[in-house]
Coordinates of C-alpha atoms and ligand atoms in Angstrom, one line a residue:
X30 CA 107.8 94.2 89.5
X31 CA 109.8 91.1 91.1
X32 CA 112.2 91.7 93.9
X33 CA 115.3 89.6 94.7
X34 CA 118.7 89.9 96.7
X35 CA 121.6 89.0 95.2
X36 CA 125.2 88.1 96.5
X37 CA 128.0 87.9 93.6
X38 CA 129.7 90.3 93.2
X39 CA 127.7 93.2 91.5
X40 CA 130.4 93.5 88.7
X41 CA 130.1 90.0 87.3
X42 CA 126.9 89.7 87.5
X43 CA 125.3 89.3 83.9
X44 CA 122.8 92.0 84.3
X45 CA 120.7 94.6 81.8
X46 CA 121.3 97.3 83.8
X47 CA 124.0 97.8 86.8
X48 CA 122.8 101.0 89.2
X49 CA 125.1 102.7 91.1
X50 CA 125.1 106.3 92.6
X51 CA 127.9 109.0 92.9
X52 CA 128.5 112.4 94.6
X53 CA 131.9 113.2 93.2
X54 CA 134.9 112.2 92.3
X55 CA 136.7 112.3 95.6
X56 CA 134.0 109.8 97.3
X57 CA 133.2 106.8 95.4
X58 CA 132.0 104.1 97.3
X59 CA 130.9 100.0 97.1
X60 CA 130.6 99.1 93.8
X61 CA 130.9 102.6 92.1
X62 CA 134.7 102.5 93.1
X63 CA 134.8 98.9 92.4
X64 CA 133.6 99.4 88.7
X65 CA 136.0 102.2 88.4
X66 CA 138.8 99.9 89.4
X67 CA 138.3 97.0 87.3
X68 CA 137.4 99.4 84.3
X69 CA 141.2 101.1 85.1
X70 CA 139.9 104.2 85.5
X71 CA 137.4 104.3 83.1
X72 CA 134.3 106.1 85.7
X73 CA 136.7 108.7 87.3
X74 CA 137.9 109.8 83.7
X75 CA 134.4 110.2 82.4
X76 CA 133.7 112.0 85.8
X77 CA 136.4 114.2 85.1
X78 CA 136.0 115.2 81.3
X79 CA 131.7 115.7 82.3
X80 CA 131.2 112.4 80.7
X81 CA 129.2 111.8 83.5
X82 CA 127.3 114.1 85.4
X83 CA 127.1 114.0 89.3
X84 CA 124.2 116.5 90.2
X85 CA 121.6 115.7 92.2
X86 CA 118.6 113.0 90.0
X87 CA 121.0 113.4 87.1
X88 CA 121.1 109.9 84.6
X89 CA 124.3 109.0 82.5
X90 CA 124.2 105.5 80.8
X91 CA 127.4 104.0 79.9
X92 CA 127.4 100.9 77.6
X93 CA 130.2 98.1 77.4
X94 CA 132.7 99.0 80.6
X95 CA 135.9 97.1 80.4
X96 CA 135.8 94.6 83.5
X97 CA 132.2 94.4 84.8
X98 CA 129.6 92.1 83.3
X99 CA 126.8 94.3 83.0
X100 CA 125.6 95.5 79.6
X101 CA 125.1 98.5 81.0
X102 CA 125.6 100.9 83.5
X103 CA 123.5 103.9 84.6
X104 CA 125.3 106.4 86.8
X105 CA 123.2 108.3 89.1
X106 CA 124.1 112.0 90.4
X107 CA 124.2 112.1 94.0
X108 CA 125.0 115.7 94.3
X109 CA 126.5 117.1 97.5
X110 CA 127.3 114.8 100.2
X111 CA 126.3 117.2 102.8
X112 CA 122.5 117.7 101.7
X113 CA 122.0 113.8 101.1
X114 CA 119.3 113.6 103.2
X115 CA 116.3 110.8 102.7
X116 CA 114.4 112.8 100.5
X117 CA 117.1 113.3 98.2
X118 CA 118.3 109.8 97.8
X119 CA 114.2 108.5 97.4
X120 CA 114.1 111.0 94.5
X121 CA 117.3 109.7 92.6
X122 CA 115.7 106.1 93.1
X123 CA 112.7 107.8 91.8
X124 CA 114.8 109.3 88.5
X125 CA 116.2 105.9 87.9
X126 CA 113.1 104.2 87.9
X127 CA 111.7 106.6 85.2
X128 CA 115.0 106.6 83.6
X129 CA 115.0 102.4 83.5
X130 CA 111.1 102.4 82.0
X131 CA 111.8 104.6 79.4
X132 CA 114.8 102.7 78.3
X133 CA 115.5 99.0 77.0
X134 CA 116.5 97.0 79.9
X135 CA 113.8 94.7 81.8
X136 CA 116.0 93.5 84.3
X137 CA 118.2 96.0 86.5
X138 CA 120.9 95.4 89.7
X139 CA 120.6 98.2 91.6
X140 CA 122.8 99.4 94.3
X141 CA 121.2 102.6 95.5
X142 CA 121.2 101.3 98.8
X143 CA 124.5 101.6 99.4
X144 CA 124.4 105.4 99.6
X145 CA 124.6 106.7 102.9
X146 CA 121.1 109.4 103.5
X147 CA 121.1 108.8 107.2
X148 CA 119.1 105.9 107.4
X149 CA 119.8 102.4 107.9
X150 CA 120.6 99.6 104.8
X151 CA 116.9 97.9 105.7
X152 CA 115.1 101.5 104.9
X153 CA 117.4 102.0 101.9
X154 CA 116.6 98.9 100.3
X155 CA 112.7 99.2 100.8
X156 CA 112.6 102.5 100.0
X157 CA 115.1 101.6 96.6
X158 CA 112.4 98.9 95.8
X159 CA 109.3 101.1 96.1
X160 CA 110.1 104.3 94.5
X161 CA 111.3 101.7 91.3
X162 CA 108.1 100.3 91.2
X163 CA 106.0 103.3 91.5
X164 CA 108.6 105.3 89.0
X165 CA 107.1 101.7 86.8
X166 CA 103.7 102.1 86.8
X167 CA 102.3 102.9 83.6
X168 CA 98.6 103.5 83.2
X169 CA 97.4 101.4 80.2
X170 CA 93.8 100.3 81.0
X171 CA 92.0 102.3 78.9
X172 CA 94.7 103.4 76.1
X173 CA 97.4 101.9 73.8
X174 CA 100.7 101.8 75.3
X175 CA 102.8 104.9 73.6
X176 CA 104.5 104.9 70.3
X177 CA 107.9 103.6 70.8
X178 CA 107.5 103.0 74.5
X179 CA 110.2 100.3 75.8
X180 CA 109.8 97.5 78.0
X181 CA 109.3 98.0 81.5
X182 CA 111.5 96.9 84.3
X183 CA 110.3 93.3 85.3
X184 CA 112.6 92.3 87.9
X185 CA 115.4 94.4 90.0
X186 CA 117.7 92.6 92.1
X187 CA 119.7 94.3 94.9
X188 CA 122.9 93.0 96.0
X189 CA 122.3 92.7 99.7
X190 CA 122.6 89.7 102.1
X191 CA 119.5 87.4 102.8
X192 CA 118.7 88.7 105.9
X193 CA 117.6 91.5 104.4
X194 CA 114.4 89.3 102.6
X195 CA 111.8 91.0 105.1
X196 CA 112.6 95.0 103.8
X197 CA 111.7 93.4 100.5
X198 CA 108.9 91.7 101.2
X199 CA 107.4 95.0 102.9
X200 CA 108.4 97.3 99.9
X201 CA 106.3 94.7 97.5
X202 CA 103.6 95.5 100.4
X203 CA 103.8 99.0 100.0
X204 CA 103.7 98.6 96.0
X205 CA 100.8 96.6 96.3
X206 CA 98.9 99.4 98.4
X207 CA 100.2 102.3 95.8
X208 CA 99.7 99.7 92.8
X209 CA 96.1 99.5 93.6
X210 CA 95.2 103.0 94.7
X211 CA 96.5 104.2 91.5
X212 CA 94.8 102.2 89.1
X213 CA 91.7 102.9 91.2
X214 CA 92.0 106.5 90.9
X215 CA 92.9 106.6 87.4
X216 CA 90.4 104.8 85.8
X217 CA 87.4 107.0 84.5
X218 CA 84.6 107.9 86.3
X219 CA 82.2 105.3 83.4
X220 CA 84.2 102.5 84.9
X221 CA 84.9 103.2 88.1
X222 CA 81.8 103.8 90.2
X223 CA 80.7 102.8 93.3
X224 CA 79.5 99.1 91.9
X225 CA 83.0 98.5 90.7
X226 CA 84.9 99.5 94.1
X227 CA 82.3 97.0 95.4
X228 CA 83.7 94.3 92.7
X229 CA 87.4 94.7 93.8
X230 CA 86.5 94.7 97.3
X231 CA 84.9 91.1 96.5
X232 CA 88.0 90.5 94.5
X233 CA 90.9 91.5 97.3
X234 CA 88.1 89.5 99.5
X235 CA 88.7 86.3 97.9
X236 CA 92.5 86.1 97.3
X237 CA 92.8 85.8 101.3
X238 CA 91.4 83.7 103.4
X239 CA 91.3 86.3 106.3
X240 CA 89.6 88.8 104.4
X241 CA 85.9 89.3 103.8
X242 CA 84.0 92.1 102.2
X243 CA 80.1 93.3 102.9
X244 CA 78.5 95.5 100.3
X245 CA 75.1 97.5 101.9
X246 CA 72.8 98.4 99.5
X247 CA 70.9 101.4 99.3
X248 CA 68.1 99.7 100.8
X249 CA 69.9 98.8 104.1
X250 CA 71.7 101.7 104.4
X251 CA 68.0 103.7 104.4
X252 CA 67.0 101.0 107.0
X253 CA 70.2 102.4 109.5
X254 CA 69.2 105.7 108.4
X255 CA 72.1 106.7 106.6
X256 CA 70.3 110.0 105.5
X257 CA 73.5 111.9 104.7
X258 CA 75.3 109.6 102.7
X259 CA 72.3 108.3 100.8
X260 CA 71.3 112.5 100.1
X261 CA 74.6 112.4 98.3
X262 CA 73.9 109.7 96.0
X263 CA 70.3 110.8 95.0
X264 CA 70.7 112.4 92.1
X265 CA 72.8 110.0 90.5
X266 CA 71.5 106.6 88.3
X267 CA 74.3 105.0 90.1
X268 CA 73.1 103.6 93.1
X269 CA 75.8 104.0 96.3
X270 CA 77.4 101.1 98.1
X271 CA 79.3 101.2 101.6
X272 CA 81.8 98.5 101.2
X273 CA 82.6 96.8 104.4
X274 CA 86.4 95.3 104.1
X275 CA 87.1 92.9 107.2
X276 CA 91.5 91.7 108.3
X277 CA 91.5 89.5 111.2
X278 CA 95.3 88.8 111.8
X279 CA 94.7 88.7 115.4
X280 CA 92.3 87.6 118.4
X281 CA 88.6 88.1 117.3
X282 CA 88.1 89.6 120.6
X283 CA 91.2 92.7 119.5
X284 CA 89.9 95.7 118.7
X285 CA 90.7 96.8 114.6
X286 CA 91.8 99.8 113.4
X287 CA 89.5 101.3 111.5
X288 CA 90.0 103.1 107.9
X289 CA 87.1 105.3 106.5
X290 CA 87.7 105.9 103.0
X291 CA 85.5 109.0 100.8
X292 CA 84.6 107.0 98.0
X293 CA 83.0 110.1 95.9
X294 CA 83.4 108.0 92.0
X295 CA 83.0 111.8 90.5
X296 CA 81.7 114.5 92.3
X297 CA 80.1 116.9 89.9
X298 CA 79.4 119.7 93.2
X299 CA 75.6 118.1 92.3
X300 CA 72.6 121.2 92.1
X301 CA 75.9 123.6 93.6
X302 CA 77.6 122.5 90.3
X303 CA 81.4 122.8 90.0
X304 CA 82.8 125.5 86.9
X305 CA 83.5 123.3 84.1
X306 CA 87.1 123.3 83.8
X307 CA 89.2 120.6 85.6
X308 CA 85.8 119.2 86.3
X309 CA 87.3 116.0 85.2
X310 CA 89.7 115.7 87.7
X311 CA 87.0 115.0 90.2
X312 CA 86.6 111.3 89.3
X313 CA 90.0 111.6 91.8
X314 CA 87.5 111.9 94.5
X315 CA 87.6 108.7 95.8
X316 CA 91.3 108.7 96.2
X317 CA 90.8 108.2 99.8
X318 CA 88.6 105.0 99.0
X319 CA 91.4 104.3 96.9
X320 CA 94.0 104.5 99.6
X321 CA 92.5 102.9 102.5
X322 CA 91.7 100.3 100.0
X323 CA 95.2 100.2 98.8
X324 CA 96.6 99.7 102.6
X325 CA 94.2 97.5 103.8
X326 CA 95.6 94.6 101.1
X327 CA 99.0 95.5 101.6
X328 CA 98.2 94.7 105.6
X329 CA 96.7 91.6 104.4
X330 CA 99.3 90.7 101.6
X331 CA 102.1 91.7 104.4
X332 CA 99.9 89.1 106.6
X333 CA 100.4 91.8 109.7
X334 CA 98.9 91.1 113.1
X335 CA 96.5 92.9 113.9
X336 CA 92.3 93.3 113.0
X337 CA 91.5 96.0 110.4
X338 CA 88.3 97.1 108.8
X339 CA 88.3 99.0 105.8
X340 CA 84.7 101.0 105.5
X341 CA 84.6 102.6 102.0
X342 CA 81.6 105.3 101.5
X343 CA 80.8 105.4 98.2
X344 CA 78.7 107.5 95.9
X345 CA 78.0 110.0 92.8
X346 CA 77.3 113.4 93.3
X347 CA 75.1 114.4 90.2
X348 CA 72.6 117.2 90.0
X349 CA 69.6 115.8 88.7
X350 CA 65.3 115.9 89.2
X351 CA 65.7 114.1 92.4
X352 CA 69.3 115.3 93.4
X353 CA 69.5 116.9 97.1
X354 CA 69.2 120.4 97.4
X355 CA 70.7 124.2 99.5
X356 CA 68.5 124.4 101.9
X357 CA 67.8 120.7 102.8
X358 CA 67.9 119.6 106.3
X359 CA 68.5 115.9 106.4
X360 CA 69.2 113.9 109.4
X361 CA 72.1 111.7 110.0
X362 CA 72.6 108.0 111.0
X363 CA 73.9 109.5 114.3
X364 CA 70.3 111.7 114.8
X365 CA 72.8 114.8 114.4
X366 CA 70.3 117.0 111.5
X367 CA 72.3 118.9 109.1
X368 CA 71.4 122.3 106.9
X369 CA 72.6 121.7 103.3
X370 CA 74.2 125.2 102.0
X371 CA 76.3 123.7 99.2
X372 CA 75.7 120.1 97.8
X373 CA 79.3 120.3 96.6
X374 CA 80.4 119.9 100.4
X375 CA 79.2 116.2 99.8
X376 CA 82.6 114.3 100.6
X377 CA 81.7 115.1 105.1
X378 CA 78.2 114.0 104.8
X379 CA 79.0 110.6 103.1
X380 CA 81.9 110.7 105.8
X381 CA 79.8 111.2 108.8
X382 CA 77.3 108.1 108.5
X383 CA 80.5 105.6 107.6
X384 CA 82.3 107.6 110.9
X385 CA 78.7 106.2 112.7
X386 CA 78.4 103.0 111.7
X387 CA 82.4 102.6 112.1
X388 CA 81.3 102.7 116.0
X389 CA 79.9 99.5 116.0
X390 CA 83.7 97.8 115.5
X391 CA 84.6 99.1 118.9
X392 CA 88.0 100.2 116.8
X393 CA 90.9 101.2 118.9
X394 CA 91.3 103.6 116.1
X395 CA 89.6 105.3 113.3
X396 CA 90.8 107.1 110.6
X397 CA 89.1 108.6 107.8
X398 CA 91.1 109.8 104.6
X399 CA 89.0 112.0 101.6
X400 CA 89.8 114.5 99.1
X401 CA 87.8 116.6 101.6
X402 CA 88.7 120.6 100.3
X403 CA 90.0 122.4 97.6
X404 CA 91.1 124.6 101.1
X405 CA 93.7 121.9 101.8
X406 CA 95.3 122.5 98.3
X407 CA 95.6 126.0 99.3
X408 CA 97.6 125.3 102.7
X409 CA 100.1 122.3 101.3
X410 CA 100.1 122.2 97.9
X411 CA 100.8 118.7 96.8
X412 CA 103.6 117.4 99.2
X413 CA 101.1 116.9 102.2
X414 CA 98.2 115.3 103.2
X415 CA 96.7 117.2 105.9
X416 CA 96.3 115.1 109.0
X417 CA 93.9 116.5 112.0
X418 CA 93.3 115.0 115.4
X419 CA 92.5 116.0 118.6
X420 CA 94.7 113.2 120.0
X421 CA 97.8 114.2 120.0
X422 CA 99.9 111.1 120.1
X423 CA 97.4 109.7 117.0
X424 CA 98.2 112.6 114.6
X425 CA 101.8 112.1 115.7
X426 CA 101.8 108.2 114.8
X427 CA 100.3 109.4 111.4
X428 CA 102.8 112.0 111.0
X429 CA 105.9 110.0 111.9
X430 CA 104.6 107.0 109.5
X431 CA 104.2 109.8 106.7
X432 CA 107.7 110.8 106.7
X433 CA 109.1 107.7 107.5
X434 CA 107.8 105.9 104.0
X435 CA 108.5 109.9 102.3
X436 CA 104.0 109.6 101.9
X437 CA 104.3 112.8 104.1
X438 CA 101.4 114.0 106.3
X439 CA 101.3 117.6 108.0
X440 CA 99.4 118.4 110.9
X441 CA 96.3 121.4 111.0
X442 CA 94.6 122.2 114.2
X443 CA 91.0 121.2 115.5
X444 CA 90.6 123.1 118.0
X445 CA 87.2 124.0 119.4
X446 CA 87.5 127.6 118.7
X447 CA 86.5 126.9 115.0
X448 CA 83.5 124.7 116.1
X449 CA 81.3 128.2 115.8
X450 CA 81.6 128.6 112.4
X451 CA 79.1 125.6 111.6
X452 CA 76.4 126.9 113.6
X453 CA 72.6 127.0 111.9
X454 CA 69.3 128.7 112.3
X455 CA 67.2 125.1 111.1
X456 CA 69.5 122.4 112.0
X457 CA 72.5 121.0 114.4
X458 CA 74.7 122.4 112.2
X459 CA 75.6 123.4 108.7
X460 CA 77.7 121.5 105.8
X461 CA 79.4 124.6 105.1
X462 CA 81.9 126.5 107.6
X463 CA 83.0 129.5 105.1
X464 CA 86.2 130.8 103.7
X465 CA 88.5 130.8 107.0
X466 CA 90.2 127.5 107.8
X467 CA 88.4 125.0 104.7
X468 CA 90.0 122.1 105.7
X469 CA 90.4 122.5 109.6
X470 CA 85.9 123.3 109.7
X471 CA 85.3 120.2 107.1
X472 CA 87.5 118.3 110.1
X473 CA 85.1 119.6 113.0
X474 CA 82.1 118.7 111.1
X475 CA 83.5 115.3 110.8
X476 CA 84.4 115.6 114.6
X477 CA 80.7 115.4 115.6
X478 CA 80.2 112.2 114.5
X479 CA 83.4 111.0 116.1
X480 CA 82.8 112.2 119.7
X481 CA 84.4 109.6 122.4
X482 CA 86.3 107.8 119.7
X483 CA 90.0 108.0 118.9
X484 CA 90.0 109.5 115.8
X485 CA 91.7 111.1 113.1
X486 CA 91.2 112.9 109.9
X487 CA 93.5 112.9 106.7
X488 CA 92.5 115.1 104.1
X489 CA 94.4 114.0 100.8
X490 CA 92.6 116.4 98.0
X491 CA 96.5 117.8 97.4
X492 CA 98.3 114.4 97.2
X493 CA 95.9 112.4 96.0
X494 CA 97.1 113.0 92.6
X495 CA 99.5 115.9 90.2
X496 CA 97.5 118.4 88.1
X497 CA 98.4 118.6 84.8
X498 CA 99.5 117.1 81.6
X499 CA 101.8 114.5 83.4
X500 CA 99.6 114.1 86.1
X501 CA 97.5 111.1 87.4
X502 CA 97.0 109.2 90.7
X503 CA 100.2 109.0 93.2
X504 CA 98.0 106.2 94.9
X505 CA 98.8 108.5 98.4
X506 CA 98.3 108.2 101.1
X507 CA 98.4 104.9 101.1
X508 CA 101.9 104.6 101.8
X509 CA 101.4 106.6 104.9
X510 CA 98.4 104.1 106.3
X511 CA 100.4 100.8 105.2
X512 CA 103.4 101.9 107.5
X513 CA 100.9 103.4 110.2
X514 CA 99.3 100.0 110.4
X515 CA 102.8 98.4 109.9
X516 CA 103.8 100.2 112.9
X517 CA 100.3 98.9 115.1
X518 CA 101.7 95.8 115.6
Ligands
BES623 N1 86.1 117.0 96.3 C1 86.0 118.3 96.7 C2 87.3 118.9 97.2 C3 88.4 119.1 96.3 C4 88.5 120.2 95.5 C5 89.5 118.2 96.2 C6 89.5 120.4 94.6 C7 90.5 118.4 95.4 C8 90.6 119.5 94.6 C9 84.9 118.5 97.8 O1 83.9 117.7 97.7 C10 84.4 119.9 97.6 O2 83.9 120.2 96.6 N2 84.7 120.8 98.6 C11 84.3 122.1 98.6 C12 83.8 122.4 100.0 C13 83.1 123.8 100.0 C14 81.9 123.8 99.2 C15 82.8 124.1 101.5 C16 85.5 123.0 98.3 O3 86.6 122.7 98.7 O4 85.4 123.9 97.5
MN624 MN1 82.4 118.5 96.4
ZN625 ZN1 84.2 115.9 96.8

């Protein structure tokens, strides 16, 4: 979707599809009141007979207005003034954009952003221009587009000054990052394995000139004795790639942030096999490759300042003859051994040898995002990736960046005291930490291999994407990590 500003007038200009938003009748605003004016009347009257509703997400399309040169116009309900908050004026640009791809118009002018949610016009606008494009997305890859389906929206202009270029050009940075981790994470687990996240790294490598992209194969990563991410990968016929992504927008000698992404193409559980229904949904386990991947181009499509690396582990877990086995002891690239108790906690051991070799970037940060436990579901549901550090002002940064792009991220302790529960008889420790606390024991496994580094964990398995019929890949978080590294600079 193509972004512009625009600075006639919003009522004369010739448009598909004007966008404005109301609370009530008593507060029109901008270029709702100034529609109703040169209409004489015409908004106000259809407020008042319910010709138009003004609830909260609520759509009302009105066709042919006296006095304003749009074809049409779709009204947006605000709802009350008093709850307006950020969340609820991202949502009704969210409802328009769903409204506008399911209906004929291919062009829009939208004027969300004049609504006032208590942030400032810059946020407004980007935030206008990425829940539109997101609301967009359509996943056709693999299928026919639906019966009847309309157009989608190719280009939304915002009436807004020039200065106000640069909020634009980060949303289409953002859109990129959610654009890509989406499309990743929906295509099918045939296509997508770890060969072909190798082939877009190549690809995102060559469109800039600041970007290169290293693939290991399985025979280097058994030469840096990558035991625990290669154990993973053993029972599958598809061989496992780490995919090294380099950004230098600064100094050579600056230290990059580093993003570690679990890059699991399908993760069957392997010998501890997973029950067969939903099993599908598990080709969503490399959302967090996904992500990281997804944020990495937007940093270099945003062209941001800074060096990043972009380290995506990725493998099949597939029980099989040769697949790894309960009661395994293998030993990590970091010498660290490890008792197998469950191959379906595969996602921290493919983790802890890209968390190693991440140490030879000297990072001044690393973060490592995976659809890590089905416990994090339990704790947030879908509205929050779980973000776990034991430094505080990282997991704050991550936090802050989460609910400033509405990619939100929720902090879980990692505190020492659950360090116990990964003790074993035959090795350093266990891949298994039992029922208490899933997601906060999968984060101090992972904290093992970290030790001395600042680090921090994101587990994604509830945001990564919606159950259900309507469901699919939200691309998340890579919203979050495209405003964290925006933020760096
Ligand atoms: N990929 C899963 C976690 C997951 C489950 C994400 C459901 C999203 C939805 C991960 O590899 C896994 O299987 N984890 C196990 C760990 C357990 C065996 C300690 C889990 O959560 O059940
Ligand atoms: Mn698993
Ligand atoms: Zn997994």
């Amino acid at each position: 979707m193509n972004f512009t500003l625009e600075q006639t007038s919003a009522t004369s200009v010739e448009t598909q599809c004007l966008v404005i938003g109301i609370h009530d009748a008593s507060s029109l605003q901008g270029t709702a009141k100034l529609v109703d004016q040169l209409s004489g009347g015409e908004l106000l009257r259809l407020i008042g007979t319910g010709d138009v509703d003004t609830d909260w997400k609520s759509t009302t399309m009105l066709h042919g207005l006296e006095g304003v040169s749009a074809t049409r116009i779709l009204v947006m309900g605000c709802g009350d003034t008093d709850k307006f908050d950020p969340v609820r004026y991202d949502r009704v640009c969210t409802s328009a954009g769903a409204f506008l791809r399911d209906h004929t118009a291919s062009n829009a002018l939208v004027c969300l952003h004049e609504l006032e949610c208590g942030m400032d016009t810059e946020w407004n606008l980007r935030q206008a221009a990425i829940a539109l494009d997101k609301a967009n997305y359509r996943y056709t890859t693999t299928r026919k587009p639906r019966e009847g389906g309309h157009e989608p929206l190719v280009s939304v202009s915002f009436n807004a000054a020039e200065n106000f270029a640069p909020a634009l050009l980060e949303a289409e940075g953002f859109a990129k990052a959610f654009q890509r981790s989406r499309e990743l994470g929906n295509l099918p687990p045939n296509i997508c394995n770890p060969a072909y996240l190798a082939e877009q790294a190549v690809e995102i490598a060559k469109s800039y000139d600041n970007v290169s992209a290293d693939i290991l194969e399985k025979a280097e990563m058994s030469e840096l004795g990558m035991r625990a991410l290669l154990a993973v990968s053993q029972g599958s016929e598809n061989e496992p790639k780490l995919i090294i992504l380099k950004y230098q927008g600064a100094d050579q000698d600056q230290r990059p942030v580093v993003l570690v992404g679990k890059g699991i193409t399908f993760d069957s559980g392997g010998i501890s096999l997973k029950p067969g229904p939903n099993m599908e949904q598990m080709k969503f386990d490399m959302g967090g490759a996904a992500s990281v991947m997804g944020a990495f181009e937007a940093c270099a499509h945003l062209q941001l300042p800074i060096n990043v690396i972009c380290i995506v582990a990725a493998a099949e877990n597939m029980p099989d003859g040769k697949a790894y086995r309960p009661g395994d002891v293998i030993t990590s690239m970091s010498g660290k051994t490890i008792e197998i108790l469950n191959t379906d906690a595969e996602g921290r051991l493919v983790l802890c040898d890209a968390l190693t070799y991440s140490r030879k970037f000297n990072p001044v940060a690393v973060i490592d995002v995976a659809t890590l436990t089905g416990a994090c579901v339990i704790a947030l549901g879908h509205h929050a990736s779980a973000v776990m550090s034991k430094h505080d002002d990282l997991a704050e940064e991550l936090v802050e960046a989460g609910t400033r792009i509405l990619d939100r991220g929720w902090r879980l302790p990692l505190w020492d005291d659950y360090m116990p529960q990964l003790k074993s008889e035959f090795a350093d420790m266990k891949n298994v930490g039992g029922m208490p606390a899933g997601s906060v024991t999968a984060g101090c496994f992972l904290s093992r291999f970290t030790e001395d580094m600042r680090w921090a964990h994101i587990d994604c398995a509830g945001s990564v994407w919606k159950w259900g019929e309507k469901g699919g890949s939200t691309g998340r978080p890579a919203g979050l990590l495209t405003q964290f590294l925006i933020d760096q600079k």
